[in-house]
């Protein structure tokens, strides 16, 4: 998908930034958090076409939108998450809620409903989760009973309950997953439909400016043309089909919130004098609390941009890649926010300094749109198949390509990333020979190692070839971050891989040699110097 041209995207982002700087200032969002209040007026202003018309970014041009693509969604999501993740969630719930229409609707349904979302700036909600069906959506019990008149299907009566629905108490239009006789299916339900009510807003740990509520459907009648796609049983396939995009969006939330926390920590560290010098000059501080987080966040950015590029080129699927992007970026964002609290010491633990709120907010990103554990599972299952199908060649060949990158551009960390992929291939093969993935824990840990190794590889491949425009860090700084991350990934794959394969009973005594541990330790050479350089550059880029 072509998406917005660069000028339009920059215009939207700068307008959004200006709006945030004037209205969504720290005092305002802290107050929303304190009062646990959903700011309906902010969403109205953001959707108002005469001001921002932000919802139009996510609507294809043929239905009156601006036709933003995955890259645009990532940029807007990152920016909004840095401002307030609760408001970002409310905003993006419309995008999520309209996805079943975009993916599964008939041409008439798309035209009618997407046109209405665009023109009337309808707030939407996405109703999939139920009290007993979260990660396992197939366990859903909300039912849609067909209503026939004179042998003709006229509509459905929907009965059931939805749980934790963003915008649940405030939306105008809801996409609801329900079990029809033909299987799980998406239906559209309008606010105010008879028998359709919602619970009180949940009292949440974070994203308190977003409205989250349960939905109750008691014999709610919808006409037959509210069944998306007009064919029953497509619901789970349609839900799967959008994961590449939606998980990218939540990944961008992790990135935006994590970087906002880190930027605050960097600024603070320059002002805070301890033992005669600013904290920003102290290795024990920067090399623990700042630099590794910047490296992880930027590795996940590289992966997000890579997935967005593939999706925008019209390539199908990318569910697994969306999972890697979400997993790495949200875990990195959560960790960065946690370390930012530590970086601000006692001030970090108080509300006024914001990082405490960011930490509570970003925590949700490792839970909604698929938990981190479900991501690990998704990644491991898919790549395990690739390992089997290619008889182990998948990662060995990728490692070879990285060797070529390293010969041309030795500054990118491609050598360490290549070691990570080689070690990963060896671990996967050992798991196959000893049948270790029968242990669920081993399989999930493989998911984590795969995500680390692939992120290191993609970061090394792109860092100088496709430098990002989304952050003000020059190529040498990002190359240092790529090297730092690749070293971490290689060590993690080898050491954790060994731990879990040995722990699960692997039988080959020479496995440590196969993983090339000496080379992986040798690749750590230069790590502290790279961290010195990265710390200095981050101070320059984000100083007060
Ligand atoms: C603030 C908020 C907003 C939300 N917004 C929406 C929304 O707009 N629309 C919507 O439909 N949903 C929404 N959700 C629901 C969210 O997507 C689910 O909470 C999430 O998918 C996890 O489901 P669950 O809560 O039922 O947890 P469970 O699935 O019960 O998981 C509990 C724990 O068990 C782990 N686990 C689950 N299955 C397995 C397994 N097979 N093996 C090993 N471990 C496993 C999980 O990783 C997790 O750690 C929202 C949730 C929250 C909290």
Coordinates of C-alpha atoms and ligand atoms in Angstrom, one line a residue:
X1 CA 0.0 0.0 0.0
X2 CA 1.4 3.4 -1.0
X3 CA 0.5 5.2 2.2
X4 CA 0.9 8.9 2.9
X5 CA 3.6 10.8 1.1
X6 CA 6.4 11.9 3.2
X7 CA 5.2 15.5 3.4
X8 CA 1.7 14.7 4.4
X9 CA 3.0 12.3 7.1
X10 CA 5.4 14.9 8.5
X11 CA 2.5 17.4 8.5
X12 CA 0.2 15.1 10.4
X13 CA 3.0 14.2 12.9
X14 CA 4.0 17.8 13.5
X15 CA 0.3 18.9 13.9
X16 CA -0.2 16.1 16.3
X17 CA 3.0 17.0 18.2
X18 CA 1.9 20.6 18.4
X19 CA -1.6 19.6 19.7
X20 CA 0.1 17.4 22.3
X21 CA 2.5 20.2 23.4
X22 CA -0.4 22.6 23.8
X23 CA -3.1 20.4 25.3
X24 CA -1.7 17.1 26.4
X25 CA 0.9 18.6 28.7
X26 CA 2.3 16.5 31.7
X27 CA 0.0 18.2 34.2
X28 CA -3.1 17.4 32.1
X29 CA -2.3 13.7 31.4
X30 CA -1.2 13.2 35.1
X31 CA -4.6 14.6 36.1
X32 CA -6.4 12.2 33.8
X33 CA -4.4 9.4 35.3
X34 CA -5.2 10.6 38.8
X35 CA -8.9 11.1 38.1
X36 CA -9.1 7.9 36.1
X37 CA -10.9 9.8 33.4
X38 CA -11.4 9.1 29.7
X39 CA -11.1 12.4 27.9
X40 CA -13.9 12.2 25.3
X41 CA -13.2 15.8 24.2
X42 CA -9.6 15.0 23.3
X43 CA -10.7 12.1 21.1
X44 CA -13.3 14.3 19.5
X45 CA -10.7 17.0 18.7
X46 CA -8.3 14.4 17.4
X47 CA -10.9 13.0 15.1
X48 CA -12.4 16.3 14.0
X49 CA -11.5 16.7 10.3
X50 CA -11.2 20.5 10.7
X51 CA -8.4 20.0 13.2
X52 CA -6.6 16.7 12.8
X53 CA -8.9 14.1 11.5
X54 CA -6.5 11.5 12.8
X55 CA -8.9 8.5 12.3
X56 CA -8.8 9.3 8.6
X57 CA -5.1 8.1 8.5
X58 CA -6.3 4.5 9.0
X59 CA -9.1 4.6 6.5
X60 CA -8.5 3.7 2.9
X61 CA -8.9 6.5 0.4
X62 CA -11.8 4.9 -1.5
X63 CA -13.9 5.2 1.7
X64 CA -13.0 8.8 2.4
X65 CA -9.8 8.3 4.4
X66 CA -6.2 9.3 3.8
X67 CA -5.1 5.7 3.1
X68 CA -2.2 5.5 5.6
X69 CA -0.1 2.3 5.4
X70 CA 1.6 0.2 8.1
X71 CA 4.6 2.6 8.2
X72 CA 2.2 5.6 8.9
X73 CA 0.4 3.6 11.6
X74 CA 3.7 2.9 13.3
X75 CA 4.8 6.6 13.2
X76 CA 1.5 7.8 14.6
X77 CA 1.3 5.1 17.2
X78 CA 4.8 5.7 18.4
X79 CA 4.2 9.5 18.7
X80 CA 0.9 9.1 20.6
X81 CA 2.3 6.5 23.0
X82 CA 5.0 8.9 24.0
X83 CA 2.4 11.5 24.9
X84 CA -0.1 9.2 26.7
X85 CA -0.6 5.5 26.1
X86 CA -4.2 5.7 27.5
X87 CA -5.3 8.2 24.9
X88 CA -3.3 6.3 22.2
X89 CA -5.2 3.2 23.2
X90 CA -8.6 5.0 22.9
X91 CA -7.6 6.4 19.5
X92 CA -6.2 3.2 18.1
X93 CA -9.1 1.1 19.3
X94 CA -11.1 2.5 16.4
X95 CA -8.4 1.3 14.1
X96 CA -8.6 -2.2 15.7
X97 CA -12.4 -2.2 15.8
X98 CA -12.6 -1.3 12.1
X99 CA -10.1 -4.0 11.0
X100 CA -12.6 -6.8 10.8
X101 CA -14.6 -4.6 8.4
X102 CA -11.5 -3.8 6.3
X103 CA -10.3 -7.4 6.2
X104 CA -13.6 -9.3 6.2
X105 CA -16.4 -7.0 4.9
X106 CA -18.1 -7.3 1.6
X107 CA -17.4 -4.4 -0.8
X108 CA -20.8 -3.0 0.2
X109 CA -20.1 -3.4 3.9
X110 CA -16.7 -1.7 3.6
X111 CA -18.1 1.2 1.6
X112 CA -21.1 1.8 4.0
X113 CA -19.3 1.3 7.3
X114 CA -15.9 2.6 6.6
X115 CA -17.6 5.6 5.0
X116 CA -19.5 6.2 8.2
X117 CA -16.5 5.8 10.4
X118 CA -14.7 8.4 8.2
X119 CA -17.6 10.9 7.8
X120 CA -19.1 10.7 11.3
X121 CA -15.8 10.1 13.1
X122 CA -17.3 7.1 14.8
X123 CA -15.4 5.8 17.8
X124 CA -15.1 2.0 17.6
X125 CA -14.3 -0.9 19.9
X126 CA -13.0 -4.4 19.2
X127 CA -14.9 -7.0 21.1
X128 CA -13.1 -10.3 21.0
X129 CA -12.0 -11.2 24.6
X130 CA -14.4 -12.9 27.0
X131 CA -14.1 -13.8 30.7
X132 CA -13.2 -17.4 29.8
X133 CA -11.6 -16.7 26.4
X134 CA -8.5 -14.5 26.3
X135 CA -5.4 -16.0 24.7
X136 CA -7.6 -18.9 23.6
X137 CA -10.2 -17.1 21.6
X138 CA -11.5 -20.4 20.2
X139 CA -13.1 -20.9 23.7
X140 CA -15.5 -18.1 23.1
X141 CA -19.1 -18.7 24.2
X142 CA -21.0 -15.5 23.0
X143 CA -23.6 -16.9 20.6
X144 CA -25.2 -15.6 17.5
X145 CA -28.5 -17.4 16.8
X146 CA -29.9 -17.0 13.3
X147 CA -33.4 -15.5 13.0
X148 CA -35.4 -16.7 10.0
X149 CA -38.6 -15.4 8.6
X150 CA -40.4 -17.5 6.0
X151 CA -37.3 -19.5 5.5
X152 CA -35.1 -16.4 4.8
X153 CA -32.3 -15.4 7.1
X154 CA -33.2 -12.0 8.5
X155 CA -30.7 -11.5 11.3
X156 CA -29.0 -12.8 14.4
X157 CA -29.7 -12.6 18.1
X158 CA -26.4 -12.2 20.0
X159 CA -26.0 -13.2 23.7
X160 CA -22.9 -13.3 25.8
X161 CA -20.3 -11.2 27.5
X162 CA -17.1 -9.5 26.4
X163 CA -14.3 -8.6 28.8
X164 CA -11.7 -5.8 29.0
X165 CA -12.8 -4.0 25.9
X166 CA -11.0 -0.7 25.1
X167 CA -13.6 2.1 24.4
X168 CA -16.2 -0.5 25.7
X169 CA -18.2 2.2 27.5
X170 CA -17.8 5.0 25.0
X171 CA -17.8 3.6 21.5
X172 CA -20.4 4.3 18.8
X173 CA -19.9 1.1 16.9
X174 CA -18.6 -2.3 18.1
X175 CA -17.2 -5.3 16.2
X176 CA -18.2 -8.3 18.2
X177 CA -16.9 -11.9 17.7
X178 CA -19.6 -14.4 18.3
X179 CA -20.2 -18.1 17.7
X180 CA -22.7 -18.5 14.8
X181 CA -23.8 -22.0 13.7
X182 CA -21.1 -21.9 11.0
X183 CA -18.3 -20.9 13.5
X184 CA -16.8 -17.8 15.1
X185 CA -17.9 -14.7 13.1
X186 CA -17.6 -10.9 13.3
X187 CA -20.8 -8.8 13.7
X188 CA -21.3 -5.1 13.9
X189 CA -23.4 -3.8 16.8
X190 CA -24.3 -0.2 17.2
X191 CA -24.4 1.7 20.5
X192 CA -27.9 1.7 22.0
X193 CA -29.0 -1.5 20.4
X194 CA -31.7 -3.1 22.6
X195 CA -30.2 -5.5 25.1
X196 CA -26.7 -4.1 24.7
X197 CA -25.1 -2.6 27.8
X198 CA -21.6 -2.2 29.3
X199 CA -20.1 -2.4 32.7
X200 CA -18.4 0.4 34.7
X201 CA -14.9 1.4 33.6
X202 CA -12.3 -0.9 35.0
X203 CA -10.0 0.5 37.7
X204 CA -6.7 -0.2 36.1
X205 CA -3.0 -0.3 37.0
X206 CA -2.2 2.0 34.0
X207 CA -3.6 3.6 30.8
X208 CA -6.2 5.1 33.1
X209 CA -7.1 7.7 30.5
X210 CA -8.5 4.8 28.3
X211 CA -11.9 3.4 28.9
X212 CA -11.9 -0.3 29.4
X213 CA -15.3 -2.0 30.1
X214 CA -17.1 -5.3 29.9
X215 CA -19.9 -5.6 27.3
X216 CA -23.2 -7.5 28.0
X217 CA -25.2 -8.7 25.1
X218 CA -28.6 -10.0 26.0
X219 CA -30.5 -11.2 22.9
X220 CA -29.2 -8.3 20.9
X221 CA -30.8 -8.3 17.4
X222 CA -28.6 -7.4 14.4
X223 CA -29.8 -7.6 10.7
X224 CA -28.2 -10.3 8.6
X225 CA -26.1 -7.8 6.7
X226 CA -24.2 -6.9 10.0
X227 CA -22.4 -10.3 9.7
X228 CA -19.1 -9.2 8.2
X229 CA -18.3 -10.9 5.0
X230 CA -21.9 -12.4 4.9
X231 CA -20.4 -15.9 5.5
X232 CA -20.3 -17.5 8.9
X233 CA -17.2 -19.1 10.4
X234 CA -14.5 -16.6 9.1
X235 CA -14.0 -14.8 12.4
X236 CA -10.8 -16.3 13.6
X237 CA -9.2 -16.3 10.2
X238 CA -10.1 -12.6 9.9
X239 CA -8.7 -11.9 13.4
X240 CA -5.4 -13.6 12.4
X241 CA -5.2 -11.7 9.1
X242 CA -4.9 -8.3 10.8
X243 CA -2.3 -9.4 13.4
X244 CA 0.6 -8.3 11.3
X245 CA -0.7 -4.7 11.4
X246 CA -2.2 -4.5 14.8
X247 CA 0.8 -6.1 16.6
X248 CA 3.0 -3.7 14.8
X249 CA 0.9 -0.9 16.2
X250 CA 1.2 -2.2 19.8
X251 CA 4.9 -2.7 19.2
X252 CA 5.1 1.0 18.3
X253 CA 3.3 1.8 21.5
X254 CA 6.1 0.0 23.4
X255 CA 8.7 1.9 21.4
X256 CA 7.1 5.3 22.0
X257 CA 6.5 4.9 25.7
X258 CA 9.9 3.3 26.3
X259 CA 11.7 6.1 24.5
X260 CA 9.7 8.8 26.3
X261 CA 10.8 7.3 29.6
X262 CA 14.4 7.0 28.4
X263 CA 14.5 10.5 27.1
X264 CA 13.3 11.8 30.5
X265 CA 16.0 9.7 32.2
X266 CA 18.8 11.1 29.9
X267 CA 17.7 14.7 30.5
X268 CA 17.5 14.1 34.2
X269 CA 21.0 12.4 34.3
X270 CA 22.5 15.6 32.9
X271 CA 21.1 17.8 35.6
X272 CA 21.6 15.5 38.5
X273 CA 25.0 15.9 40.2
X274 CA 26.1 13.1 42.4
X275 CA 29.7 12.7 43.8
X276 CA 30.8 15.8 42.0
X277 CA 29.6 15.1 38.4
X278 CA 26.4 14.6 36.4
X279 CA 25.0 11.1 36.4
X280 CA 25.2 11.2 32.6
X281 CA 29.0 11.0 33.0
X282 CA 29.0 7.9 35.1
X283 CA 29.4 4.5 33.3
X284 CA 27.9 2.6 36.2
X285 CA 24.7 4.5 35.5
X286 CA 24.6 5.0 31.7
X287 CA 25.9 1.5 30.8
X288 CA 23.3 -0.2 33.0
X289 CA 20.2 2.0 32.9
X290 CA 20.4 3.9 29.6
X291 CA 22.5 2.4 26.8
X292 CA 21.3 -1.2 26.8
X293 CA 17.7 0.1 26.7
X294 CA 18.5 2.4 23.7
X295 CA 20.0 -0.6 21.9
X296 CA 17.0 -2.9 22.5
X297 CA 14.5 -0.2 21.5
X298 CA 16.4 0.6 18.3
X299 CA 16.8 -3.1 17.5
X300 CA 13.0 -3.4 17.8
X301 CA 12.5 -0.3 15.7
X302 CA 14.6 -1.8 12.9
X303 CA 12.4 -4.9 13.0
X304 CA 9.2 -2.9 13.1
X305 CA 10.3 -0.8 10.1
X306 CA 11.3 -4.0 8.2
X307 CA 7.8 -5.6 8.8
X308 CA 6.0 -2.4 7.9
X309 CA 8.0 -2.2 4.6
X310 CA 7.0 -5.8 3.8
X311 CA 3.4 -5.3 4.6
X312 CA 3.3 -2.1 2.6
X313 CA 4.9 -3.9 -0.4
X314 CA 1.7 -6.0 -0.4
X315 CA 3.3 -9.1 1.0
X316 CA 0.7 -11.3 2.8
X317 CA 0.8 -12.8 6.3
X318 CA 3.6 -11.6 8.5
X319 CA 1.8 -12.8 11.6
X320 CA 5.1 -14.2 13.0
X321 CA 7.1 -11.1 12.1
X322 CA 4.3 -8.9 13.7
X323 CA 4.7 -11.1 16.8
X324 CA 8.5 -10.6 16.9
X325 CA 8.1 -6.9 16.5
X326 CA 5.5 -6.7 19.2
X327 CA 7.4 -9.0 21.6
X328 CA 10.7 -7.2 21.3
X329 CA 9.4 -3.6 21.3
X330 CA 7.0 -4.0 24.2
X331 CA 9.4 -6.0 26.3
X332 CA 12.1 -3.3 25.5
X333 CA 9.7 -0.5 26.3
X334 CA 8.6 -2.0 29.6
X335 CA 12.2 -2.6 30.6
X336 CA 13.2 0.9 29.6
X337 CA 10.5 2.5 31.7
X338 CA 11.4 0.3 34.6
X339 CA 15.0 1.4 34.4
X340 CA 14.0 5.0 33.9
X341 CA 12.4 4.9 37.4
X342 CA 15.6 3.6 38.8
X343 CA 17.5 6.3 36.8
X344 CA 15.5 9.0 38.5
X345 CA 16.0 7.5 42.0
X346 CA 13.4 8.8 44.5
X347 CA 12.1 11.3 42.0
X348 CA 11.4 8.5 39.6
X349 CA 9.1 6.9 42.2
X350 CA 6.9 9.9 42.5
X351 CA 4.1 10.8 40.0
X352 CA 5.3 14.3 39.1
X353 CA 8.3 13.0 37.1
X354 CA 6.1 11.0 34.8
X355 CA 8.3 7.9 34.4
X356 CA 6.3 6.1 37.1
X357 CA 3.1 6.7 35.0
X358 CA 4.8 5.6 31.8
X359 CA 5.9 2.4 33.5
X360 CA 2.3 1.6 34.6
X361 CA 1.0 2.5 31.2
X362 CA 3.5 0.6 29.1
X363 CA 2.9 -2.6 31.1
X364 CA -0.3 -3.3 29.2
X365 CA 1.6 -3.6 25.9
X366 CA 3.0 -7.0 26.9
X367 CA -0.5 -8.2 27.7
X368 CA -3.1 -6.9 25.1
X369 CA -3.1 -7.9 21.5
X370 CA -1.5 -11.2 22.5
X371 CA 0.6 -11.6 25.6
X372 CA 4.4 -12.0 25.4
X373 CA 4.1 -15.7 26.1
X374 CA 1.6 -16.1 23.3
X375 CA 4.1 -14.2 21.1
X376 CA 6.9 -16.6 22.1
X377 CA 4.7 -19.5 21.2
X378 CA 3.6 -18.0 17.9
X379 CA 7.2 -17.2 16.9
X380 CA 8.6 -20.6 18.0
X381 CA 5.9 -22.7 16.3
X382 CA 6.4 -20.9 13.0
X383 CA 10.2 -20.8 12.9
X384 CA 10.3 -24.4 14.1
X385 CA 8.4 -25.4 11.0
X386 CA 10.9 -23.4 8.9
X387 CA 13.8 -25.2 10.6
X388 CA 12.2 -28.6 9.8
X389 CA 11.2 -27.7 6.3
X390 CA 14.6 -26.4 5.3
X391 CA 16.5 -29.1 7.2
X392 CA 18.2 -26.5 9.3
X393 CA 19.2 -24.3 6.4
X394 CA 17.0 -21.4 7.3
X395 CA 19.2 -19.7 9.9
X396 CA 22.5 -21.1 8.5
X397 CA 21.8 -19.3 5.2
X398 CA 20.7 -16.1 6.9
X399 CA 23.9 -16.3 9.0
X400 CA 25.9 -16.6 5.7
X401 CA 24.2 -13.5 4.3
X402 CA 25.1 -11.6 7.4
X403 CA 28.7 -12.7 6.9
X404 CA 28.6 -10.9 3.5
X405 CA 27.1 -7.8 5.2
X406 CA 30.0 -7.9 7.7
X407 CA 32.6 -8.1 5.0
X408 CA 31.1 -5.0 3.3
X409 CA 30.2 -3.1 6.4
X410 CA 32.2 -4.3 9.5
X411 CA 30.7 -1.6 11.7
X412 CA 27.1 -3.0 11.8
X413 CA 27.4 -5.8 14.3
X414 CA 26.6 -8.3 11.5
X415 CA 29.4 -10.6 12.7
X416 CA 27.9 -11.0 16.1
X417 CA 24.4 -11.3 14.6
X418 CA 25.7 -14.0 12.4
X419 CA 27.1 -15.9 15.4
X420 CA 23.7 -15.5 17.1
X421 CA 21.9 -17.1 14.1
X422 CA 24.5 -19.9 13.8
X423 CA 24.1 -20.7 17.5
X424 CA 20.3 -20.6 17.1
X425 CA 20.4 -23.0 14.2
X426 CA 22.5 -25.4 16.3
X427 CA 20.1 -25.2 19.3
X428 CA 17.1 -25.8 17.1
X429 CA 18.7 -28.8 15.5
X430 CA 19.6 -30.2 18.9
X431 CA 16.0 -29.7 20.0
X432 CA 14.9 -31.7 17.0
X433 CA 17.4 -34.6 17.5
X434 CA 16.5 -34.9 21.2
X435 CA 12.9 -34.0 20.8
X436 CA 13.1 -31.3 23.4
X437 CA 10.2 -29.1 22.1
X438 CA 7.9 -31.6 23.8
X439 CA 8.7 -29.4 26.8
X440 CA 6.5 -26.3 26.4
X441 CA 9.0 -24.2 28.3
X442 CA 11.8 -25.1 25.9
X443 CA 9.5 -24.2 22.9
X444 CA 8.6 -20.8 24.5
X445 CA 12.3 -20.0 25.3
X446 CA 13.1 -20.8 21.7
X447 CA 10.6 -18.1 20.8
X448 CA 12.5 -15.6 22.8
X449 CA 15.9 -16.6 21.4
X450 CA 14.6 -16.5 17.8
X451 CA 13.2 -13.0 18.4
X452 CA 16.5 -11.8 19.7
X453 CA 18.6 -13.3 17.0
X454 CA 16.3 -12.1 14.2
X455 CA 16.2 -8.6 15.6
X456 CA 20.0 -8.5 15.8
X457 CA 20.2 -9.7 12.2
X458 CA 17.6 -7.2 10.8
X459 CA 19.2 -4.3 12.8
X460 CA 22.6 -5.1 11.4
X461 CA 21.2 -5.4 7.8
X462 CA 19.3 -2.1 7.9
X463 CA 21.3 0.1 10.2
X464 CA 23.3 1.8 7.4
X465 CA 21.4 0.5 4.3
X466 CA 18.0 1.8 5.5
X467 CA 18.7 4.4 8.2
X468 CA 15.5 5.3 10.1
X469 CA 14.0 8.7 9.8
X470 CA 12.0 8.3 13.0
X471 CA 14.6 9.2 15.6
X472 CA 17.4 11.8 15.7
X473 CA 20.3 9.4 16.1
X474 CA 23.0 9.4 13.3
X475 CA 24.2 6.3 11.6
X476 CA 27.5 5.9 13.6
X477 CA 25.5 6.0 16.9
X478 CA 23.0 3.5 15.6
X479 CA 25.8 1.2 14.4
X480 CA 27.2 1.3 17.9
X481 CA 23.8 0.3 19.2
X482 CA 23.5 -2.4 16.6
X483 CA 26.9 -3.9 17.7
X484 CA 25.9 -3.7 21.4
X485 CA 22.6 -5.4 20.7
X486 CA 24.1 -8.1 18.4
X487 CA 26.6 -9.0 21.2
X488 CA 23.8 -9.3 23.7
X489 CA 21.7 -11.4 21.3
X490 CA 24.6 -13.8 20.5
X491 CA 25.4 -14.3 24.1
X492 CA 21.8 -14.8 25.1
X493 CA 21.1 -17.3 22.3
X494 CA 24.2 -19.4 23.2
X495 CA 24.0 -19.2 27.0
X496 CA 20.2 -19.5 27.4
X497 CA 20.0 -22.0 24.6
X498 CA 22.6 -24.2 26.3
X499 CA 20.8 -23.7 29.6
X500 CA 17.5 -24.9 28.4
X501 CA 18.7 -27.7 26.1
X502 CA 20.9 -29.1 28.8
X503 CA 18.2 -28.5 31.4
X504 CA 15.7 -30.5 29.2
X505 CA 18.2 -33.4 28.8
X506 CA 20.0 -32.9 25.5
X507 CA 22.5 -35.7 24.8
X508 CA 25.4 -34.3 22.8
X509 CA 28.5 -33.5 24.9
X510 CA 30.0 -31.3 22.1
X511 CA 27.1 -28.9 22.0
X512 CA 29.0 -25.9 23.6
X513 CA 31.6 -26.2 20.8
X514 CA 28.9 -26.3 18.2
X515 CA 27.6 -23.0 19.5
X516 CA 31.0 -21.4 19.1
X517 CA 31.0 -20.0 22.6
X518 CA 34.7 -18.8 22.4
X519 CA 33.9 -16.7 19.3
X520 CA 30.8 -15.3 21.0
X521 CA 32.8 -14.2 24.0
X522 CA 35.5 -12.9 21.7
X523 CA 32.8 -10.8 19.9
X524 CA 32.3 -8.9 23.2
X525 CA 35.6 -7.2 22.5
X526 CA 35.0 -3.4 22.2
X527 CA 31.7 -3.5 24.0
X528 CA 32.6 -1.0 26.7
X529 CA 34.1 1.4 24.2
X530 CA 30.9 1.2 22.1
X531 CA 28.8 1.9 25.2
X532 CA 31.0 4.9 26.0
X533 CA 30.4 6.2 22.5
X534 CA 26.6 5.5 22.6
X535 CA 26.2 7.1 26.0
X536 CA 28.0 10.3 24.8
X537 CA 25.9 10.4 21.6
X538 CA 22.6 9.8 23.5
X539 CA 23.5 12.7 25.8
X540 CA 24.1 14.9 22.9
X541 CA 20.9 13.9 21.1
X542 CA 18.5 14.1 24.0
X543 CA 20.2 16.6 26.3
X544 CA 18.1 19.4 27.8
Ligands
LIG1 C1 -6.5 -2.7 29.5 C2 -6.9 -3.7 28.5 C3 -7.5 -3.4 27.3 C4 -7.9 -4.5 26.5 N1 -8.5 -4.2 25.3 C5 -9.1 -5.2 24.6 C6 -9.9 -4.9 23.4 O1 -10.1 -3.7 23.0 N2 -10.5 -5.9 22.8 C7 -10.3 -7.2 23.2 O2 -10.9 -8.1 22.5 N3 -9.5 -7.5 24.2 C8 -8.9 -6.5 24.9 N4 -8.2 -6.8 26.0 C9 -8.0 -8.2 26.4 C10 -6.5 -8.7 26.2 O3 -6.3 -8.9 24.8 C11 -6.4 -10.0 27.0 O4 -6.3 -9.7 28.3 C12 -5.1 -10.8 26.6 O5 -5.3 -11.3 25.3 C13 -4.9 -11.9 27.5 O6 -6.0 -12.7 27.8 P1 -6.5 -13.0 29.3 O7 -6.5 -11.7 30.0 O8 -7.7 -13.8 29.2 O9 -5.3 -13.8 29.9 P2 -5.1 -15.4 29.8 O10 -5.2 -15.8 28.3 O11 -5.8 -16.2 30.8 O12 -3.5 -15.5 30.1 C14 -3.1 -15.4 31.5 C15 -1.6 -15.7 31.5 O13 -1.4 -17.1 31.0 C16 -0.5 -17.1 29.9 N5 -1.0 -18.1 29.0 C17 -2.2 -18.1 28.3 N6 -2.3 -19.2 27.5 C18 -1.2 -19.9 27.7 C19 -0.8 -21.2 27.2 N7 -1.5 -21.9 26.3 N8 0.4 -21.6 27.6 C20 1.2 -20.9 28.5 N9 0.8 -19.7 29.0 C21 -0.4 -19.2 28.6 C22 -0.6 -15.7 29.3 O14 0.6 -15.4 28.6 C23 -0.7 -14.9 30.6 O15 0.5 -14.7 31.2 C24 -7.7 -5.8 26.9 C25 -7.1 -6.1 28.1 C26 -6.8 -5.1 28.9 C27 -6.2 -5.5 30.3

